[in-house]
XYZ file of C-alpha atoms in Angstrom:
659
model
C 148.071 -20.488 157.526
C 150.404 -18.689 155.348
C 150.674 -14.975 155.962
C 151.372 -12.599 153.067
C 154.013 -10.154 154.029
C 153.174 -6.435 153.329
C 155.392 -4.384 151.069
C 155.486 -1.185 153.005
C 157.608 0.575 150.475
C 155.153 -0.131 147.673
C 152.145 0.883 149.752
C 153.808 4.148 150.685
C 154.547 4.872 147.031
C 150.926 4.123 146.068
C 149.609 6.408 148.814
C 151.837 9.233 147.684
C 150.619 8.857 144.075
C 146.987 8.923 145.129
C 147.562 11.893 147.390
C 149.267 13.786 144.598
C 146.393 12.994 142.229
C 143.809 14.131 144.778
C 145.784 17.279 145.452
C 146.007 18.007 141.716
C 142.247 17.580 141.347
C 141.591 19.924 144.267
C 144.017 22.479 142.840
C 142.368 22.283 139.422
C 138.913 22.639 140.978
C 139.978 25.610 143.027
C 141.651 27.119 139.954
C 138.490 26.650 137.909
C 136.380 28.192 140.663
C 138.789 31.112 140.939
C 138.702 31.560 137.167
C 134.893 31.517 137.185
C 134.805 34.095 139.971
C 137.297 36.191 138.027
C 135.047 36.018 134.952
C 131.973 37.002 136.967
C 133.589 39.748 138.981
C 135.985 41.209 136.418
C 135.331 40.162 132.830
C 131.486 40.131 133.006
C 131.094 42.793 135.655
C 129.583 45.405 133.327
C 127.040 42.977 131.883
C 125.855 41.679 135.237
C 125.769 45.146 136.695
C 123.494 46.179 133.860
C 121.259 43.168 134.429
C 121.096 43.860 138.111
C 120.157 47.455 137.479
C 117.504 46.315 135.014
C 115.992 44.102 137.680
C 115.960 47.017 140.087
C 115.027 49.794 137.635
C 112.200 49.034 135.220
C 110.907 51.309 132.451
C 107.214 52.234 132.540
C 105.642 53.719 129.379
C 104.327 57.276 129.428
C 101.543 57.703 126.871
C 101.709 61.068 125.057
C 98.831 63.480 124.623
C 97.038 62.896 121.334
C 97.285 65.630 118.713
C 94.509 68.236 118.585
C 92.351 68.649 115.464
C 91.251 72.156 114.399
C 88.997 73.597 111.716
C 90.303 76.144 109.213
C 89.712 79.025 111.668
C 91.426 77.374 114.612
C 88.354 76.064 116.419
C 88.958 72.768 118.207
C 87.196 69.753 116.716
C 88.921 67.073 118.829
C 90.954 67.621 121.985
C 92.063 65.990 125.236
C 90.323 66.826 128.487
C 90.992 65.777 132.099
C 88.936 62.838 133.278
C 88.878 60.477 136.250
C 88.862 56.696 136.415
C 88.363 54.330 139.338
C 91.360 52.020 139.927
C 91.470 49.031 142.297
C 94.569 47.270 143.711
C 93.097 43.798 144.412
C 95.520 42.752 147.203
C 94.466 45.691 149.365
C 90.784 45.855 148.438
C 89.536 42.647 150.041
C 86.727 40.482 148.668
C 86.006 41.591 145.047
C 82.269 40.828 145.224
C 81.798 42.779 148.434
C 83.877 45.611 146.991
C 81.793 45.877 143.821
C 78.563 45.693 145.815
C 79.696 48.513 148.090
C 80.943 50.740 145.294
C 77.724 50.236 143.316
C 75.858 52.151 146.004
C 77.788 55.363 145.326
C 78.999 54.914 141.737
C 76.968 53.814 138.730
C 78.690 50.608 137.558
C 77.444 49.124 134.285
C 77.504 45.331 133.750
C 80.205 45.912 131.099
C 82.403 47.671 133.702
C 82.104 44.813 136.189
C 82.701 42.153 133.532
C 85.834 43.881 132.249
C 87.131 44.392 135.804
C 86.743 40.705 136.660
C 88.461 39.644 133.465
C 91.449 41.952 133.956
C 91.703 41.232 137.702
C 92.138 37.517 137.086
C 94.801 38.121 134.436
C 96.838 40.657 136.480
C 99.094 40.307 139.522
C 97.305 41.292 142.697
C 99.454 44.326 143.487
C 98.846 45.971 140.091
C 95.971 48.431 139.694
C 92.960 47.372 137.597
C 90.474 49.919 136.245
C 86.910 49.365 137.414
C 85.307 52.353 135.663
C 86.903 54.453 132.936
C 84.919 57.666 133.254
C 83.583 59.118 136.493
C 81.320 62.123 136.646
C 82.168 65.028 138.939
C 79.320 63.962 141.233
C 80.673 60.415 141.463
C 84.155 61.706 142.279
C 82.700 63.867 145.045
C 80.599 61.030 146.506
C 83.555 58.648 146.493
C 85.810 61.211 148.180
C 83.449 61.225 151.176
C 83.476 57.420 151.549
C 86.980 56.651 150.300
C 88.122 55.574 153.796
C 85.749 52.622 153.533
C 87.479 51.269 150.420
C 91.192 50.599 150.953
C 93.038 49.852 147.717
C 90.598 51.931 145.645
C 91.709 55.280 144.212
C 90.477 57.890 141.750
C 93.153 58.519 139.106
C 93.225 61.544 136.761
C 94.058 61.086 133.074
C 93.407 62.651 129.661
C 90.582 61.423 127.445
C 89.435 62.353 123.951
C 86.557 64.789 123.530
C 84.608 65.878 120.460
C 82.983 69.234 121.319
C 80.657 69.298 118.309
C 79.407 65.729 118.548
C 77.334 64.613 115.530
C 78.132 67.766 113.554
C 81.648 66.503 112.758
C 81.303 62.762 113.423
C 81.793 61.476 109.870
C 84.777 63.767 109.297
C 86.775 63.642 112.537
C 85.642 60.120 113.452
C 86.502 58.794 116.904
C 88.979 56.723 118.939
C 88.285 53.575 120.927
C 90.091 51.575 123.593
C 92.989 49.593 122.110
C 92.174 45.866 121.933
C 93.783 42.644 120.714
C 92.680 43.229 117.127
C 94.540 46.555 117.089
C 97.680 44.888 118.402
C 97.436 42.214 115.707
C 96.906 44.837 113.010
C 99.492 47.436 114.087
C 102.050 45.400 116.040
C 102.902 44.843 119.707
C 103.831 48.513 120.175
C 100.176 49.469 119.795
C 99.490 47.979 123.236
C 101.301 50.962 124.781
C 98.574 53.323 123.549
C 95.316 53.338 125.450
C 93.284 54.422 122.407
C 93.366 53.722 118.681
C 91.712 55.659 115.861
C 88.568 53.907 114.680
C 87.041 56.165 112.029
C 87.496 59.398 110.106
C 90.578 61.579 110.492
C 91.325 59.846 113.799
C 91.833 56.575 111.950
C 93.571 57.810 108.803
C 96.159 59.881 110.698
C 96.283 57.678 113.808
C 100.059 57.162 113.739
C 100.663 60.901 113.352
C 98.141 61.959 115.993
C 99.190 59.530 118.717
C 102.793 60.773 119.064
C 105.706 58.808 120.556
C 105.651 56.981 123.865
C 108.028 58.157 126.614
C 109.299 56.206 129.635
C 109.811 56.755 133.319
C 112.357 54.621 135.225
C 110.777 53.046 138.284
C 112.711 51.412 141.148
C 111.160 48.059 142.115
C 111.733 45.274 144.643
C 112.271 41.601 143.864
C 108.518 41.077 143.415
C 108.292 43.845 140.861
C 106.475 46.261 143.174
C 107.178 49.913 142.385
C 109.131 51.722 145.119
C 109.767 55.070 143.458
C 110.733 56.919 140.273
C 114.390 57.575 139.502
C 114.286 59.001 135.948
C 112.062 60.018 133.064
C 112.223 60.201 129.261
C 109.361 62.523 128.262
C 106.809 61.464 125.688
C 106.451 63.350 122.394
C 102.941 64.715 121.940
C 101.037 63.851 118.786
C 100.952 66.096 115.740
C 98.194 68.714 115.589
C 96.137 68.861 112.398
C 94.264 71.744 110.818
C 91.472 70.825 108.426
C 90.089 72.808 105.521
C 86.639 72.365 107.097
C 84.837 75.559 108.082
C 82.634 74.910 111.105
C 80.115 77.585 110.129
C 79.662 76.145 106.642
C 79.440 72.653 108.093
C 76.613 73.719 110.399
C 74.867 75.469 107.505
C 75.061 72.271 105.461
C 73.570 70.106 108.203
C 70.756 72.534 108.976
C 69.928 72.972 105.273
C 68.966 69.291 105.024
C 66.246 69.669 107.613
C 64.688 66.246 108.206
C 66.083 64.739 104.995
C 68.719 62.038 104.940
C 71.562 62.310 102.467
C 75.079 63.545 101.882
C 76.823 66.672 100.644
C 80.327 67.875 99.896
C 81.640 71.427 99.489
C 85.124 71.771 97.986
C 87.541 74.512 96.966
C 88.019 74.066 93.182
C 91.463 75.686 93.261
C 93.026 73.451 95.929
C 90.831 70.399 96.491
C 90.327 71.292 100.175
C 87.056 70.000 101.576
C 85.218 72.986 103.057
C 82.293 71.016 104.503
C 81.093 67.437 104.273
C 78.000 65.928 105.839
C 76.445 62.470 105.987
C 72.999 62.408 107.569
C 71.797 61.198 109.960
C 74.847 61.326 112.188
C 75.833 60.085 115.658
C 77.733 61.234 118.741
C 81.368 60.016 118.555
C 81.900 60.701 122.273
C 79.931 57.536 122.999
C 82.737 55.379 121.597
C 85.796 56.876 123.296
C 85.819 54.748 126.441
C 83.504 51.981 125.286
C 79.931 52.420 124.110
C 77.188 50.810 126.161
C 75.162 47.952 124.729
C 71.987 50.038 124.803
C 73.521 52.960 122.907
C 75.129 50.699 120.324
C 71.906 48.787 119.755
C 70.033 52.063 119.290
C 72.482 53.060 116.537
C 72.415 49.675 114.828
C 68.619 49.384 114.919
C 68.112 52.792 113.306
C 67.038 52.043 109.691
C 68.610 55.307 108.501
C 72.058 53.947 109.454
C 73.689 56.893 111.249
C 77.053 55.087 111.408
C 77.168 54.722 107.614
C 79.325 57.417 105.991
C 77.422 58.056 102.764
C 80.196 60.167 101.250
C 82.948 57.590 101.662
C 81.195 54.224 101.738
C 78.008 54.976 99.816
C 77.197 55.599 96.206
C 74.458 55.152 93.646
C 73.318 56.090 90.141
C 74.303 59.728 89.515
C 71.362 60.418 87.203
C 71.576 63.542 85.070
C 74.546 64.942 87.014
C 76.702 62.733 84.777
C 75.606 64.669 81.666
C 78.297 67.407 81.848
C 80.923 64.678 81.846
C 79.184 62.797 79.040
C 79.084 66.058 77.048
C 82.822 66.537 77.637
C 83.456 62.933 76.559
C 81.458 63.570 73.380
C 83.685 66.540 72.555
C 86.887 64.698 73.444
C 85.959 61.667 71.353
C 85.206 63.810 68.309
C 81.616 62.576 68.079
C 80.216 66.019 68.889
C 81.084 69.668 68.509
C 79.466 72.306 70.723
C 77.333 73.549 67.816
C 76.249 70.102 66.573
C 72.515 69.488 66.953
C 70.311 66.429 67.175
C 66.539 66.431 66.770
C 64.825 65.216 69.942
C 61.473 63.561 69.287
C 61.093 62.681 72.949
C 61.769 58.986 72.433
C 65.007 57.347 71.296
C 64.959 54.022 69.464
C 67.869 51.685 68.939
C 67.873 50.692 65.273
C 65.871 47.506 64.840
C 64.141 47.715 68.233
C 60.575 48.729 68.996
C 61.201 49.715 72.569
C 61.807 53.412 73.020
C 63.746 55.309 75.684
C 61.600 58.266 76.599
C 62.532 61.732 77.697
C 60.471 62.963 80.631
C 60.346 66.445 79.058
C 58.971 65.190 75.756
C 60.341 66.237 72.410
C 62.779 69.157 72.668
C 63.339 69.691 68.941
C 66.812 70.683 67.815
C 69.263 70.343 70.694
C 72.953 71.327 70.867
C 75.378 70.686 73.726
C 74.414 73.855 75.616
C 70.699 73.072 75.576
C 71.260 69.399 76.340
C 72.852 70.338 79.676
C 70.665 73.335 80.523
C 67.349 71.610 79.780
C 68.654 68.122 80.662
C 67.552 66.537 77.394
C 67.888 62.781 77.737
C 67.540 62.155 74.002
C 70.866 63.896 73.314
C 72.685 61.553 75.716
C 70.814 58.414 74.692
C 72.035 58.967 71.159
C 75.537 60.049 72.201
C 76.055 57.013 74.463
C 74.799 54.643 71.755
C 77.153 56.136 69.164
C 80.062 56.207 71.599
C 79.664 52.609 72.722
C 80.146 51.329 76.238
C 83.899 50.774 75.873
C 84.707 54.390 74.990
C 82.147 55.671 77.469
C 83.809 53.671 80.240
C 87.292 54.866 79.216
C 86.377 58.559 79.420
C 84.478 58.210 82.699
C 87.517 56.550 84.285
C 89.654 59.407 82.981
C 87.332 61.855 84.747
C 87.764 60.046 88.094
C 84.774 57.703 88.217
C 85.168 54.028 89.041
C 88.183 54.649 91.305
C 88.777 56.220 94.749
C 89.455 59.946 94.801
C 92.248 59.427 97.359
C 90.647 61.506 100.111
C 92.311 61.115 103.501
C 89.613 58.819 104.902
C 89.861 55.030 105.055
C 87.675 52.605 103.112
C 86.608 54.857 100.230
C 84.241 53.208 97.769
C 85.582 53.064 94.202
C 82.100 52.959 92.678
C 81.240 51.356 89.344
C 81.478 52.623 85.785
C 79.309 50.396 83.543
C 81.364 48.225 81.203
C 81.273 44.859 79.494
C 84.099 43.577 81.679
C 82.340 44.601 84.900
C 79.077 42.917 83.931
C 80.789 39.733 82.745
C 82.685 39.508 86.030
C 79.863 40.352 88.413
C 76.730 39.275 86.550
C 78.059 36.570 84.239
C 75.913 37.988 81.453
C 76.550 39.605 78.059
C 76.220 43.338 77.494
C 73.125 44.690 75.738
C 72.898 47.914 73.679
C 70.031 49.208 75.808
C 72.307 49.209 78.842
C 74.676 51.531 76.981
C 71.795 53.895 76.254
C 70.710 54.301 79.884
C 74.337 54.521 81.046
C 74.475 57.817 79.114
C 72.040 59.407 81.573
C 73.616 58.005 84.734
C 71.337 55.008 85.198
C 71.863 51.266 85.050
C 74.920 49.757 86.690
C 76.365 53.135 87.639
C 77.623 53.677 91.185
C 79.095 57.143 91.693
C 79.943 58.741 95.023
C 79.431 62.328 96.111
C 83.212 62.641 96.447
C 83.782 61.575 92.823
C 81.194 64.060 91.594
C 82.669 66.772 93.830
C 86.136 66.178 92.408
C 84.743 66.192 88.874
C 82.608 69.330 89.133
C 85.464 71.146 90.916
C 87.716 70.236 87.984
C 85.184 71.664 85.533
C 85.004 74.844 87.624
C 88.834 75.042 87.613
C 89.023 74.915 83.792
C 89.785 71.213 83.748
C 92.405 71.050 86.549
C 91.636 68.189 88.925
C 92.932 68.181 92.520
C 92.823 65.408 95.083
C 90.049 66.075 97.593
C 91.547 66.288 101.069
C 90.531 67.237 104.599
C 93.841 67.912 106.390
C 95.552 71.024 105.078
C 98.285 71.758 107.661
C 100.201 70.055 110.472
C 102.062 71.260 113.544
C 104.544 68.940 115.244
C 105.054 71.178 118.273
C 102.628 73.484 120.028
C 105.094 76.333 119.743
C 106.049 75.435 116.171
C 104.747 76.793 112.901
C 101.986 75.235 110.822
C 103.309 73.409 107.765
C 101.268 72.483 104.671
C 100.442 68.830 104.123
C 102.016 67.431 100.934
C 99.600 66.921 98.046
C 100.056 65.117 94.720
C 100.360 67.221 91.595
C 96.995 68.027 89.985
C 95.941 66.397 86.718
C 93.772 67.606 83.833
C 90.464 66.365 82.513
C 91.404 67.584 79.044
C 94.028 69.688 77.328
C 91.398 71.526 75.256
C 90.139 74.437 77.352
C 87.484 75.107 74.714
C 85.770 71.821 75.510
C 85.620 72.692 79.216
C 84.271 76.174 78.396
C 81.431 74.644 76.382
C 80.424 72.450 79.318
C 80.692 75.390 81.730
C 78.340 77.463 79.567
C 75.837 74.633 79.526
C 75.919 74.449 83.318
C 75.417 78.208 83.544
C 72.425 77.747 81.241
C 70.971 75.261 83.734
C 70.660 78.100 86.233
C 69.649 80.989 83.923
C 68.151 79.799 80.621
C 64.351 79.930 80.335
C 64.226 76.126 80.175
C 67.004 75.589 82.725
C 66.174 72.966 85.337
C 67.838 74.973 88.136
C 66.574 78.417 87.216
C 64.436 78.823 90.348
C 67.458 78.186 92.560
C 69.506 81.031 91.055
C 66.718 83.598 91.270
C 67.759 86.696 93.255
C 71.382 85.711 93.827
C 73.837 88.651 93.569
C 76.438 86.294 92.067
C 76.319 83.932 89.091
C 76.345 80.181 89.584
C 76.624 77.108 87.385
C 75.083 73.738 88.079
C 73.343 70.579 87.014
C 70.324 68.951 88.609
C 69.709 65.238 88.557
C 67.307 62.543 89.681
C 68.298 58.900 90.047
C 65.422 56.455 89.948
C 64.951 53.944 92.735
C 62.382 51.933 90.763
C 62.085 51.024 87.105
C 59.322 52.378 84.937
C 56.562 50.116 83.653
C 56.208 50.206 79.908
C 56.225 53.795 78.716
C 54.731 55.242 81.911
C 56.929 57.728 83.747
C 56.770 57.798 87.526
C 56.194 60.887 89.632
C 58.608 60.359 92.559
C 56.482 62.475 94.905
C 53.639 59.962 94.554
C 55.805 57.036 95.641
C 56.248 55.792 99.218
C 59.145 57.561 100.944
C 61.544 54.603 100.782
C 60.978 54.233 97.006
C 61.363 57.880 96.042
C 64.201 58.849 93.760
C 67.510 60.293 94.884
C 67.724 64.028 94.252
C 71.090 65.383 93.052
C 72.663 68.746 92.428
C 76.221 69.610 91.397
C 77.460 73.133 90.837
C 79.893 75.929 91.609
C 80.004 79.681 92.164
C 80.747 82.380 91.328
C 81.050 81.592 87.644
C 83.748 84.202 86.944
C 86.080 83.087 89.758
C 84.863 79.833 91.356
C 85.494 79.698 95.088
C 83.245 76.792 96.030
C 81.889 73.693 94.305
C 79.164 71.583 95.890
C 77.485 68.222 95.463
C 74.213 67.496 97.250
C 72.452 64.130 97.330
C 69.111 63.838 99.114
C 67.852 60.331 99.689
C 64.211 59.912 98.669
C 64.182 63.601 97.791
C 62.227 63.364 94.536
C 63.569 65.907 92.028
C 67.029 67.454 92.217
C 65.838 70.897 91.155
C 63.250 71.157 93.918
C 65.037 69.374 96.785
C 68.819 69.234 96.360
C 69.401 72.542 94.549
C 67.906 74.752 97.333
C 70.341 73.167 99.793
C 73.217 74.071 97.474
C 71.932 77.663 97.253
C 72.134 77.991 101.038
C 75.730 76.777 100.919
C 76.616 79.272 98.180
C 75.005 82.121 100.129
C 76.795 81.127 103.325
C 80.246 80.887 101.756
C 80.037 83.848 99.382
C 77.725 86.210 101.301
C 78.335 85.160 104.899
C 74.714 84.113 105.462
C 75.301 81.587 108.222
C 72.758 80.399 110.813
C 72.475 82.797 113.720
C 73.418 80.333 116.477
C 76.946 80.474 117.830
C 78.776 77.345 116.591
C 81.134 77.454 119.578
C 78.174 76.650 121.824
C 77.294 73.421 120.048
C 77.101 70.451 122.386
C 75.214 67.387 121.161
C 75.217 63.957 122.722
C 71.946 62.542 121.442
C 72.319 59.397 119.353
C 71.861 60.280 115.705
C 70.870 63.795 116.736
C 69.770 66.135 113.973
C 69.570 69.369 115.980
C 73.160 70.542 116.057
C 72.471 73.312 118.578
C 70.676 71.136 121.110
C 71.947 70.988 124.679
C 73.892 68.031 125.987
C 70.721 66.399 127.263
C 68.990 66.563 123.883
C 66.432 63.889 123.152
C 67.180 61.293 120.468
C 66.276 62.136 116.887
C 62.851 61.655 115.409
C 61.403 58.168 115.307
C 62.970 56.033 112.592
C 61.191 56.191 109.285
C 60.355 53.313 106.981
C 63.297 51.188 105.878
C 65.252 52.834 103.112
C 66.470 51.195 99.958
C 70.187 50.475 99.794
C 72.132 53.390 98.319
C 74.190 50.991 96.276
C 71.172 49.384 94.616
C 71.622 48.869 90.912
C 68.798 49.940 88.661
C 68.992 48.268 85.283
C 65.774 49.036 83.509
C 64.957 52.551 84.724
C 65.229 55.898 83.019
C 66.245 59.274 84.443
C 63.769 62.096 84.694
C 66.472 64.624 83.831
C 65.408 67.016 86.540
């Protein structure tokens, strides 16, 4: 066999080359590792130190106290009070079913509480506290304190909760808050999840962002699992803004009590500023029920009540205004040039459209020669039948929109109904039908497709009282961003005018004064004996159409078919300080039902004739309670009456009684 001889020199050279290459690779690797360590330890030190600190120190939100709401005299309408909740840390509490069973023996746990606890427990890490019950009574806190040793991982935690001291009396004005849920987060953004409660209705909803304040943070030291070990710093929360309303609690209570057992709505407003002095929608409800979650039984009781206590009649409601629209129709007649204050028409008691046999009757019969003053004072339908027909629906609609009808007033409450001013365009869009002349005729007396709200009428009659100057109705008058700070006025838009001719407004004012003092005035009985002079207009909006030429006596109808009774007015005539609108559902005639309520409001505001009970003692928790001075354990309101007709029902073929 041949043997290949090794080249030792070549092999040595190859070994040296490989060794040098390996050494170079090792040097490069070590250099790269050293460079990486240099980057971590020197160049990126600040960044990683910050990240490390963030892992060790975590911010925890601190929810601020919600702003307090006051009436015009500084009485608290919504505040924050200490409360107690029952929190459970699952990892230290043992078997959840056994825990709930044991706690149920000393604390009243509703099915909703247990269901919510189970849902949140499964979605939360075991060392984080989960609320089992949001509101404990003092007795429950005391009972648990005795047996707390038996329930490791369960604690009673203090917190602030919203309280409404006057319950149903202010429910439709102040509104209420509710626990923040997923819908709130979707609507307001992820930041809303930091707030435990969100405004749901009334002032609480409209000014929610202002009232809730700004969230603060506390820096909490945690371990690698995220368990809190202690607090190392704190950024305080900014409390919510306090609000002062123009509402006077005494006048509000007078308004509610004046309605008695009637359902309806009323608004009292300052003609010079647009501040709402009182506003009621009846029946009402207790907003405290909603703060930490209303029970199924309480909610069903509210929803099953045919009088709809949750429905805000001032903001969401509306209906035919009846004869209360006549002062505005009279003003439109003057503005359009179709009438002068002294112009007269001869009322035969029945108006006929040329070429038609059907007549539109006046409930008062023939009134003879009628001018603008008498047409308002005696509520002569014939005058307005003829005026509306001559004006035409297009001009009628234009002037009514100018006076604020058919559009929201802009009050600081969400969801305001714009109402409806009859017009060809509206009917074509919503009814797909042509317009008929007879519909113009009845529109002149506030019937037909009309939908007007108490707020629109309040804004309008206040403008008449203020010589044609129209202000935006508003509830909040002042704000305070700090408890020690000064109250600052809320910004308001510049007022507008109904007309530039003060003489036209004066003519309408005199007609409204005649309503209360002329021998044939429909409100004369209401003004009797008053030491001040008032102006007003009564009205009745039909709930059913007449048959043929037969007028209907509303007091002979079943309750749910009786007409709506209206009154609008202001006082004193020489220097108006208050304007009111009263609407009584199923009240019959405005002069006999709505006007007396307005008189009580005038007497209270101008003469100080308030109910004797102390308003600061009001505590009502009954669902839909009517008695505003009842104790906290008051029984629920009277049994629900027969189902009422919808306040937004449209009456096409009816006629107003003019009373």
